[in-house]
Structure formats: C-alpha cells, structure tokens
Coordinates of C-alpha atoms in Angstrom, one line a residue:
X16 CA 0.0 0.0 0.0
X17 CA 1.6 3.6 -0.9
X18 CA 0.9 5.0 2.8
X19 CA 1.7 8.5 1.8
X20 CA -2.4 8.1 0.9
X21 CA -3.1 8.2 4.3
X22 CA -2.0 12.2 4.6
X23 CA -5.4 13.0 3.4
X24 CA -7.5 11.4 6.1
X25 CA -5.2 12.9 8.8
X26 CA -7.1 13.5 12.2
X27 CA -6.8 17.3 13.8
X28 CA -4.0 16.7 16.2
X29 CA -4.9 19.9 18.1
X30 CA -8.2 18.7 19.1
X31 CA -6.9 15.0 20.2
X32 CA -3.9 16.9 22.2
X33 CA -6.8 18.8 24.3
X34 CA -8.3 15.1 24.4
X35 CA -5.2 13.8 26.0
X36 CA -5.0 16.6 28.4
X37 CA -8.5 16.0 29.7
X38 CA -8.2 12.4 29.6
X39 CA -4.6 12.9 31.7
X40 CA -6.0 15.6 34.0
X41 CA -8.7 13.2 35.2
X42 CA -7.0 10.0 35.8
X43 CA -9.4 6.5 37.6
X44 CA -8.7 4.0 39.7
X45 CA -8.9 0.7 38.5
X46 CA -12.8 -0.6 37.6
X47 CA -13.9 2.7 38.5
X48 CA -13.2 4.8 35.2
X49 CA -16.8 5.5 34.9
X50 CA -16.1 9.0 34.1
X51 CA -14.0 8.2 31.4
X52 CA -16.2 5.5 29.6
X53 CA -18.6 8.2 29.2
X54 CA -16.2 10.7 27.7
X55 CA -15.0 7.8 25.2
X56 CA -18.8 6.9 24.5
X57 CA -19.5 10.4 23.6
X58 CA -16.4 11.2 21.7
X59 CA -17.2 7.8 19.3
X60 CA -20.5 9.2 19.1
X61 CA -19.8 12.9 17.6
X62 CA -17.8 10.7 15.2
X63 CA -20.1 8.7 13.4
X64 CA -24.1 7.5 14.1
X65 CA -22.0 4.3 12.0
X66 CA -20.4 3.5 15.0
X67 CA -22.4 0.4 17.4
X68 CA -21.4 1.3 20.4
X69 CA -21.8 -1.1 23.6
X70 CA -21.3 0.1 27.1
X71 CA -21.3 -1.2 30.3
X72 CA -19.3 -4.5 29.7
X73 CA -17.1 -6.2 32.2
X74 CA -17.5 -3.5 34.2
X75 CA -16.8 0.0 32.8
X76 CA -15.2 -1.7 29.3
X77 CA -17.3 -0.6 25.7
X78 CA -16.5 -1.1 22.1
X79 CA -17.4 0.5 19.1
X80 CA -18.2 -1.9 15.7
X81 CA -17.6 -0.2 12.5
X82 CA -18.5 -2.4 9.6
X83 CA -17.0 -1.5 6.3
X84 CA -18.3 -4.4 3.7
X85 CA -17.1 -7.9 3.8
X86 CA -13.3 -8.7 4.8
X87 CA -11.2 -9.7 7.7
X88 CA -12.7 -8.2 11.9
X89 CA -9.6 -6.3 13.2
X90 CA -10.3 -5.5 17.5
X91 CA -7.9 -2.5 18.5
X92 CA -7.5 -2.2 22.2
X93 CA -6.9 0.9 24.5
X94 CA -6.9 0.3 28.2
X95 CA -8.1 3.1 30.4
X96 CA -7.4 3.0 34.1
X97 CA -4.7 4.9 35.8
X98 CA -2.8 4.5 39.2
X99 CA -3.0 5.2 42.8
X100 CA 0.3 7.9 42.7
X101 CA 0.6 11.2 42.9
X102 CA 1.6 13.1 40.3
X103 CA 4.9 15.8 40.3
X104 CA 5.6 16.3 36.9
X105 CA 4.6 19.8 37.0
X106 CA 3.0 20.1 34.3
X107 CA 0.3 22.3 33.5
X108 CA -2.3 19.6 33.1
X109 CA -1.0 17.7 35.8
X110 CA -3.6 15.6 37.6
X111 CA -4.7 16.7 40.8
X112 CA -7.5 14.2 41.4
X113 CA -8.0 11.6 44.6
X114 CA -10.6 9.2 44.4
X115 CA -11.9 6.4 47.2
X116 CA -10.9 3.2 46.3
X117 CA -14.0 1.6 46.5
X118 CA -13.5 -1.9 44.8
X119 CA -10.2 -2.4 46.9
X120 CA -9.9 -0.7 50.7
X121 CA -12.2 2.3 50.6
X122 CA -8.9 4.6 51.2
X123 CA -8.4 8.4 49.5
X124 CA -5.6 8.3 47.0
X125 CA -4.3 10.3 44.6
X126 CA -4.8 9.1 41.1
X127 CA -2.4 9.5 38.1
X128 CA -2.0 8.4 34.5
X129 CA 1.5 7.1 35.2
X130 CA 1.8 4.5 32.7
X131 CA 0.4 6.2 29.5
X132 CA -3.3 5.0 29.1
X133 CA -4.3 8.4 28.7
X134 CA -2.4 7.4 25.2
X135 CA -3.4 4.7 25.0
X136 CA -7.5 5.5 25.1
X137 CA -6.7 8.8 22.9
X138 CA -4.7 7.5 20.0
X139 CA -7.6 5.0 19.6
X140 CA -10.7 7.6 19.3
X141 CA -7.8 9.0 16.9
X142 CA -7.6 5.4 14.5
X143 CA -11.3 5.8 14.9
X144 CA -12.0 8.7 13.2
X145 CA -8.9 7.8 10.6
X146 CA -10.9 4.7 10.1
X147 CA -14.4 6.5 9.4
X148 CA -12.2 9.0 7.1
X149 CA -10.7 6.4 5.1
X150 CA -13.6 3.6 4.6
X151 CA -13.0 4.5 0.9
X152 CA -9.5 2.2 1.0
X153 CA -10.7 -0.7 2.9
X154 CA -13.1 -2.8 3.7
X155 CA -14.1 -5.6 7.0
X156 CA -14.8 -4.5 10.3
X157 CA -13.1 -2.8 13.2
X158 CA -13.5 -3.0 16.5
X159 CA -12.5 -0.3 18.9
X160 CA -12.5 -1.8 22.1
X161 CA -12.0 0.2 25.6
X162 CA -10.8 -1.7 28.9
X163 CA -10.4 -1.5 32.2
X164 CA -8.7 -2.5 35.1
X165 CA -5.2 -3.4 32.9
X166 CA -3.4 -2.2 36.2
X167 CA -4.9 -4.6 38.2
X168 CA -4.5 -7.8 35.5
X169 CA -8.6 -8.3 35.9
X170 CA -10.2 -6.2 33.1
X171 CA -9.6 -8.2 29.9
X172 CA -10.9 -11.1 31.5
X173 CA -13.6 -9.3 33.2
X174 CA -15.1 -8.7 30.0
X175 CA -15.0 -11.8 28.3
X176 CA -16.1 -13.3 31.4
X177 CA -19.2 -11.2 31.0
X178 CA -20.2 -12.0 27.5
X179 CA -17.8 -10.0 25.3
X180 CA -18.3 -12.7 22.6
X181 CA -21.1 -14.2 23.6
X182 CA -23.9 -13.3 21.3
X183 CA -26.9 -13.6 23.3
X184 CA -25.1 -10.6 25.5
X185 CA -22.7 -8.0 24.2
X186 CA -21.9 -9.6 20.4
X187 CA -19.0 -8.6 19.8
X188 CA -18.0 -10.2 16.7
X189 CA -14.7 -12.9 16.8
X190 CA -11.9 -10.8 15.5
X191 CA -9.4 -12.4 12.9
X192 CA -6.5 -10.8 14.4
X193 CA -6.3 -8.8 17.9
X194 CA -4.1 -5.7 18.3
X195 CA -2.6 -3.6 20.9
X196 CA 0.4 -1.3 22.3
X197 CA 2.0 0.5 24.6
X198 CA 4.2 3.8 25.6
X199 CA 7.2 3.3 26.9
X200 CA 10.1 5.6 27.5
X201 CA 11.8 5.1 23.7
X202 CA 14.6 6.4 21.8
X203 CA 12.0 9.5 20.5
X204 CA 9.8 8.9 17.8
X205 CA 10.5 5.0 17.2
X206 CA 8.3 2.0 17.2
X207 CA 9.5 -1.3 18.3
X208 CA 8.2 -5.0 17.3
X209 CA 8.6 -8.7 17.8
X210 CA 7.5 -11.8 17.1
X211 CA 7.1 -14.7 19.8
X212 CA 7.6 -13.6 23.6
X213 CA 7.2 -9.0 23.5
X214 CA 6.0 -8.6 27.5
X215 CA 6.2 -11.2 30.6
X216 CA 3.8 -13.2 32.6
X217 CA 3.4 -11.4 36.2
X218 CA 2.0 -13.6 39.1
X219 CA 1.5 -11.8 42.0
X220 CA 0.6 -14.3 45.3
X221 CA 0.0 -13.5 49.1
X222 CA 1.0 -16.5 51.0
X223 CA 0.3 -17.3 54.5
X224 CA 2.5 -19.4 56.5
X225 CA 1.2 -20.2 60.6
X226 CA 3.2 -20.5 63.6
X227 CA 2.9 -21.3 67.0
X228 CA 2.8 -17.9 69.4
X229 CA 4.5 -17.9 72.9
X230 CA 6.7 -15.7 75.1
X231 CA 9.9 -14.5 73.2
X232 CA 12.2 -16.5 75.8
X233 CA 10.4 -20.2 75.2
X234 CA 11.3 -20.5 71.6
X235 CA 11.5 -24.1 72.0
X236 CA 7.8 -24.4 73.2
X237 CA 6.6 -22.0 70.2
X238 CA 7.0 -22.5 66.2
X239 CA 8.6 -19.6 64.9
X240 CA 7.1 -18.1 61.7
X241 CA 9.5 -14.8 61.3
X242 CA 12.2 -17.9 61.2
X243 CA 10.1 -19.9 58.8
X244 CA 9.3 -17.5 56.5
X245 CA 12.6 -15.9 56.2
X246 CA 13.9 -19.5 55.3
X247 CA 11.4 -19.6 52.6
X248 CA 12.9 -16.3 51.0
X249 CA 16.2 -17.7 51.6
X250 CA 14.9 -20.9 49.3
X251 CA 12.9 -19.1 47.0
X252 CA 16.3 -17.3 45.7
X253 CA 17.3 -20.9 44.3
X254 CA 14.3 -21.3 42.0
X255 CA 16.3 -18.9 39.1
X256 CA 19.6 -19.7 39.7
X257 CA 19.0 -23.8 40.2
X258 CA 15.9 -25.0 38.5
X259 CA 15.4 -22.4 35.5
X260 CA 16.8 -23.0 32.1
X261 CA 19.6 -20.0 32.3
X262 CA 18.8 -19.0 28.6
X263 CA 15.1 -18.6 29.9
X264 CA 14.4 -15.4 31.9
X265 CA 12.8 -15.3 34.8
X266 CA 12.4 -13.3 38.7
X267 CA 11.1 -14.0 41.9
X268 CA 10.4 -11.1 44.3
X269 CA 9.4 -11.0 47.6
X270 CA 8.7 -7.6 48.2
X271 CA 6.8 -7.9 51.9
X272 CA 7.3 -9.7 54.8
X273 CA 5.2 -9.3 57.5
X274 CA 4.8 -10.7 61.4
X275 CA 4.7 -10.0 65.1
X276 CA 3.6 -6.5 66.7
X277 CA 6.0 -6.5 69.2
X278 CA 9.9 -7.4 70.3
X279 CA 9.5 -10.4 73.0
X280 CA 6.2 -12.1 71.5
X281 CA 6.4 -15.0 68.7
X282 CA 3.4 -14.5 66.6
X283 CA 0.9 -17.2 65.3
X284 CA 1.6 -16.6 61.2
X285 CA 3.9 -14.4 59.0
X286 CA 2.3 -13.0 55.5
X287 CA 4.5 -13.0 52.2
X288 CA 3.6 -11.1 49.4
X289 CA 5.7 -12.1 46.0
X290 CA 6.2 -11.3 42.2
X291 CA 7.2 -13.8 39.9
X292 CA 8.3 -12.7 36.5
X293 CA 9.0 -15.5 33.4
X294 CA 8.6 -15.0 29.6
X295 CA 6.9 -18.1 28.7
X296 CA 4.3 -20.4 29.8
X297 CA 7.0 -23.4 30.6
X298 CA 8.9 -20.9 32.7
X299 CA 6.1 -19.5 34.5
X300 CA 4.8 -23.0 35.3
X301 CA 7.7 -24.2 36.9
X302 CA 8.1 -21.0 38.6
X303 CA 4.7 -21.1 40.1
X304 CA 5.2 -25.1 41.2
X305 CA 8.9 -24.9 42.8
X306 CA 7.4 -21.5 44.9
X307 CA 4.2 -24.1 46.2
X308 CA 6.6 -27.0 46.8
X309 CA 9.1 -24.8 48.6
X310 CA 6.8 -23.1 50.7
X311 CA 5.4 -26.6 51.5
X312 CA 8.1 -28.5 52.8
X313 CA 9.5 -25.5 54.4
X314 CA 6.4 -25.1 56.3
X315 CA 7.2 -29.6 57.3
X316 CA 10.4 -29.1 58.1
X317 CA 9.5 -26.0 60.5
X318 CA 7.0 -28.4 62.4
X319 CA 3.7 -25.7 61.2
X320 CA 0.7 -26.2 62.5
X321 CA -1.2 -25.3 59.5
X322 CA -1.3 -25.9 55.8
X323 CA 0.4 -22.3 54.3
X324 CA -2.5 -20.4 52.1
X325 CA -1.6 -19.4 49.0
X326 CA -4.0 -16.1 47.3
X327 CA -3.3 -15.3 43.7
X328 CA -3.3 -11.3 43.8
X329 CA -3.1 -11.0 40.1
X330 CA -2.0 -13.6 36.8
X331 CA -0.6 -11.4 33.8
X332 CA 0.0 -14.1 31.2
X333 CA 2.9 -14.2 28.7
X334 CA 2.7 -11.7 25.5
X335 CA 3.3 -14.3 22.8
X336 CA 2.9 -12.1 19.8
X337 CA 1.9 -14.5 17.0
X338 CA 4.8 -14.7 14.3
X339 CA 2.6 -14.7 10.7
X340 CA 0.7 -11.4 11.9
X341 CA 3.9 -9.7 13.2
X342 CA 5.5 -10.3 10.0
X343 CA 2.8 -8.8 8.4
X344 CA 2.5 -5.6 11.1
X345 CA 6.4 -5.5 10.5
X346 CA 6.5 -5.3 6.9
X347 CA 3.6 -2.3 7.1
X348 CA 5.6 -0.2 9.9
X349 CA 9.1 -0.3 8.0
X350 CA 7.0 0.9 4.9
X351 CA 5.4 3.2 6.8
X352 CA 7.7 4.8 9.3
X353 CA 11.1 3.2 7.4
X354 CA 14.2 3.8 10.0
X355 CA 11.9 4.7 12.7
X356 CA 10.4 1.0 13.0
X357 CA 12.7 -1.4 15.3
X358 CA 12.8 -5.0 15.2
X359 CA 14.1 -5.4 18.8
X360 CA 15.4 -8.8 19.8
X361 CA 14.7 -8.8 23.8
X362 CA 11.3 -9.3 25.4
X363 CA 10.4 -6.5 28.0
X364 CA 10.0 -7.8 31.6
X365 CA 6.6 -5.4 32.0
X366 CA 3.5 -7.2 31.8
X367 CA -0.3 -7.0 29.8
X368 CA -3.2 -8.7 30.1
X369 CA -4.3 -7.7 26.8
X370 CA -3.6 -11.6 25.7
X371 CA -6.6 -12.7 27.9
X372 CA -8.5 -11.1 25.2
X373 CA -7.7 -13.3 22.0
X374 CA -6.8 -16.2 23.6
X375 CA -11.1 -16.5 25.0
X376 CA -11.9 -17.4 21.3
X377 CA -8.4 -18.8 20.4
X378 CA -6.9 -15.7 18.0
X379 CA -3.7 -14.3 16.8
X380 CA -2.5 -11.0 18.4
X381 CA 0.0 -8.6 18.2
X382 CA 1.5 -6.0 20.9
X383 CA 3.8 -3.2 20.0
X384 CA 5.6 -0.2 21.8
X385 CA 6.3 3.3 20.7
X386 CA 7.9 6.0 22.1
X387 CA 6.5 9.5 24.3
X388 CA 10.2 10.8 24.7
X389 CA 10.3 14.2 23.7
X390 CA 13.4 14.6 21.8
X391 CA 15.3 17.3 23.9
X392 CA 15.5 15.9 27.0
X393 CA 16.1 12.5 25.6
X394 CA 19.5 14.8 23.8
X395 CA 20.1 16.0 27.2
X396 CA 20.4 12.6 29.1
X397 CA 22.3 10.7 26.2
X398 CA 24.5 13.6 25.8
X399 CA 25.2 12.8 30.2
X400 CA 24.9 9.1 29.7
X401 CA 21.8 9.5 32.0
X402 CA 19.4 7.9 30.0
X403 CA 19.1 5.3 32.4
X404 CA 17.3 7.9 34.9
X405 CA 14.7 8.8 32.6
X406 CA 11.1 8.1 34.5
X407 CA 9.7 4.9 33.6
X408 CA 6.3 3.6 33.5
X409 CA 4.6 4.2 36.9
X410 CA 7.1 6.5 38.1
X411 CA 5.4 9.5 39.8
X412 CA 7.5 11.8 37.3
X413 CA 6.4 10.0 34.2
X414 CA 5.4 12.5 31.4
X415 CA 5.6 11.7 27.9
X416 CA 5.6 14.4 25.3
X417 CA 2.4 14.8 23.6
X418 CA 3.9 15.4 20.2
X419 CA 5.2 13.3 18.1
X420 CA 3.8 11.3 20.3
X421 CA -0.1 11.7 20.0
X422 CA 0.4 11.2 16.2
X423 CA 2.6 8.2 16.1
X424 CA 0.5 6.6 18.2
X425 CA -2.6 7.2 16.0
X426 CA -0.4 6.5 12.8
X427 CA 0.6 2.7 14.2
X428 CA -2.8 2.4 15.2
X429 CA -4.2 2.6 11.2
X430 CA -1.3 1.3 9.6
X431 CA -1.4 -1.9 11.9
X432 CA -5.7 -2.3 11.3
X433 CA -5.1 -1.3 7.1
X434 CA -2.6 -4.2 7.0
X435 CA -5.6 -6.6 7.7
X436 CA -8.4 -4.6 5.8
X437 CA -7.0 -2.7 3.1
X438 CA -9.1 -3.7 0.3

C-alpha cells in the first residue's frame, strides 16, 4: 500500500492533544473509570451514528463496531485505568485528582496516568475517526475496544467473562487478528516490534505461612514463623539460579514480609507477598510449582501447624505475539515509518493482560511499543549518559511528550488495522 495516501485522512491533532489533556487531567482507579467511559462513549458518538457502540461490559469496558463491507474483523484495544500515585511532573495539566478506592480498601488516593493510558485510550478515538475517514480504502470491520482494570491484571478477563463474545449478550463479533500497544520511554519517535515472547507473565501471590505464638524466651515451646518465612525467601532465591533454564528469563520477588507486633512475642503466622516474572508459559509453570513446593516443605520441616495459604493477587499471562501477523504488522511499519520502525530482539520484563482477550476465542494477536520521549530531553540525558534515569512507567515523574507522540500513536494504530483490511 503507498501509505503516503493516508496524509489526506489525517485527524486534527490539536483537538486529540486537548483530548489527551482532559483524559490525563482526570485519571481513575482501576474498575472505577466511569467518568471516562462516558467521555469515550461520547467522543465515538460525535464521530459517526455508524459506530455500534456497547457500554457497560465487564465492568466500565465498551466497544465500538464499525463495519465497512465484507473482509477480515480487526479489534484495537486501549486500556483506560490509571494508578494510585501522585503526580509531580509539574506540568500544566497535571492531575490533581483523589478518588476512594471503592472496589479495593475504601482509602483516599491520589490518582495519576503514570503508565500512558491516557495514550493509549486517545490514539484510539484518533484510528477511529482515521478509520471512518478512510472507509474509501478498505473494507471488514473494526473493533474499537475500551478496557479496564489493565493495572490490576482483571479487566480483559472481566469482559470476556461477561459475555464480550457471547452473542446472546454484548456480540462482539470474533476478531481475525487482535491488536494492541503501549508507551514506553523510547529512543524519541520510534516504534518497536517482535515476534514470539514481547512482555512477561506477572504472578503476583500472598501467601500465608502459621506458627505457634509464645513468650519471646520459650522459643523451644513455640513454632517460629519470622524464622520460617525468612527460610522460605532464603529458598525461593534458588528457583532462578537452580531450576530455571539459564537461557530462559525469569524473577522472583518478595517484596513484603510481615509478622509479630512487638519485640518479646512470637506470633501465630507471618504473611509473604511475591512477584514472579518468566517469559513463557513453561517458565512460569515451573516457577509457580517450585514456589508451592518450597513453601510446602519449608512449612514440614518448621513443624507448622497449619497448611500455608496461598491467594493469587493478580496472573498477567505471557505476551506471545503471533509470528505470521507480526510479520505482516512488520512489513507495514518499515514501509510506513522506514528507520523509525525497530525490530528489537529482547522481550520487556513489564506485563499485559491484553492476551486474555484473543486467547477467549483462540486468535492471533499482536502488541507493539512506541515511544512518548520528547526529543530534547532525551538529547540531554544521552549527551550525560543518563538515560538510564529517565522516569519509567509508573514512576510519579512519568510524562511523555504529547507530540510526536499523539500522532505516532494514532499513525501505528491505522497502519497496523489497514494491514488486515485494506481492500
């Protein structure tokens, strides 16, 4: 396809970068972005009465069917929840929003779009109305599809679990090919690919071990969980470096230990909370069994009263991007973009749960980054050697240019669904 064509169905970036600014200035928790489903309801609305628009799925999740003729159903995905940090970037649309945590704790907390699905929701009203512009040059449908709850590893299931594709509920038709991506801190303006493993599983568990309390100086009449459980981090360390492939990549955090309330009194339990990082489905499996087994006959050998509990916090699975449509993506993006598209070789240890969604009704998919470094301060930092310290995803500083941002973002977007539906 000669993709210079596409110059004449250009979007009006101004009007999508006071979108992102809105969008950014009023961040929501996790399956509470009520706020914002409405303002990306009524946005696809003003763009076309075309559009069948279905609300109110999985939660706050909604997608917007365009059909175009016969061909090939393409689903683009946007996720829409932002984070429980406070902002300090400083910048003039800075979000200065709290919200109650309803779903989790009922605490206050501020709320920021620290990971880039501000982006994420407005580069995809932006394909949307590219879409609408450009019918002329292909034909199939498009989905536009709006999720929660990403953040919390819960929203793509939560919709297919309520009858995204079932068609006596919300109908969505079975996409041919499902596609996604992502902001990340890039070299600025560049767009990165790969086939096979792009992002890793994340499985988050809370695991409760039980002791036997008593008096600080009668150890030997108590069972000591602070000792237990700090054996089991001790052992946990030996699951990467003894029983994982060392090609495969893989990381086990324990990130909180807690027991006890006071110095001279052993408690009755201690509470681990973990992270377990792998980049494919063998990996994470044998991760997930040697932390069980270990935990297990740690809690034996310690003489526990009690069976340990194990609570899965969140499961991200693997992002296995599939290797004909990636080829096919690939292909489009170096056409499109030429020197600016990267074939990058290494996964990236963050996590999606965007796969949930094409793996309910056993699809292909395809998830791609691109860069919101603006180009000055990523000069600045190189010419250092600092670019190691620029924020990252979820860092309370995290503030990706708008431009060329915004309209790189939107570009991918089109020239990722056109590769599927161009007639």
């Amino acid at each position: 396809m000669d993709w210079t064509a596409l110059e004449k169905y250009k979007v009006d970036l101004g009007s999508y970068d006071s979108l992102y600014r809105e969008f950014h200035q009023n961040p929501e928790i996790s399956t509470l972005e009520h706020e914002t489903a409405e303002k990306i309801a009524a946005h696809l609305k003003s763009l076309s009465s075309d559009l069948d628009i279905r609300t109110g799925i999985g939660g706050t999740g909604l997608i917007a069917i365009c059909k175009n003729g016969t061909g090939p159903t393409v689903l683009l995905r946007a996720d829409m929840d932002g984070l429980p940090i406070h902002e300090e970037t400083g910048l003039d649309y800075a979000s200065t929003k709290t919200m109650k945590d309803t779903q989790l704790d009922n605490a206050i907390k501020p709320v920021m779009h620290a990971c880039g699905h501000d982006f994420h929701i407005t580069c995809n009203l932006g394909a949307a109305e590219t879409l609408l512009k450009a019918r002329d040059i292909w034909s199939g449908t498009v989905i536009f599809l709006f999720q929660p709850a990403e953040e919390r590893g819960c929203g793509a299931q939560a919709m297919v679990d309520d009858g995204l594709f079932d068609p006596k509920k919300h109908a969505c038709p079975i996409p041919d090919i499902f596609l996604g991506q992502h902001i990340f801190p890039l070299e600025p303006g560049c767009i990165i690919s790969k086939s096979g493993s792009f992002l890793a599983a994340a499985d988050s568990l809370r695991i409760t071990v039980f002791g036997q309390g008593g008096h600080g100086s009668m150890p030997h009449r108590c069972v000591d969980p602070v000792v237990l459980a700090s054996s089991i981090v001790m052992k946990l360390q030996t699951i990467v470096s003894r029983e994982i492939d060392p090609e495969e990549v893989a990381v086990v955090t324990v990130g909180s230990l807690k027991a006890g309330d006071t110095v001279n009194v052993i408690g009755d339990e201690a509470v681990l909370q973990l992270n377990i990082r792998s980049m494919s489905n063998e990996t994470r499996h044998s991760a997930l069994d040697a932390v069980k087994r270990i935990v297990k006959a740690e809690c034996e050998a310690f003489r526990s009263p009690k069976e340990p509990v194990f609570e899965t916090l969140n499961a991200y699975p693997p992002t296995l991007n599939d290797q004909e449509a990636t080829d096919t993506i690939q292909k489009s993006f170096t056409e499109c973009f030429g020197h600016k598209h990267h074939r990058v070789s290494r996964a990236i240890p963050g996590s999606e749960d965007f796969p949930n969604l094409a793996t309910a009704v056993d699809k292909p998919y395809v998830f791609w980054g691109w860069s919101g470094s603006d180009e000055k301060i990523w000069a600045k930092h190189e010419r250092e050697g600092t670019l190691d310290q620029l924020p990252f995803n979820h860092s309370h500083l995290f503030a990706p240019a708008i431009h060329p941002t915004l309209g790189n973002g939107i570009d991918a977007m089109v020239v990722a669904a056109l590769s599927f539906v161009t007639t």
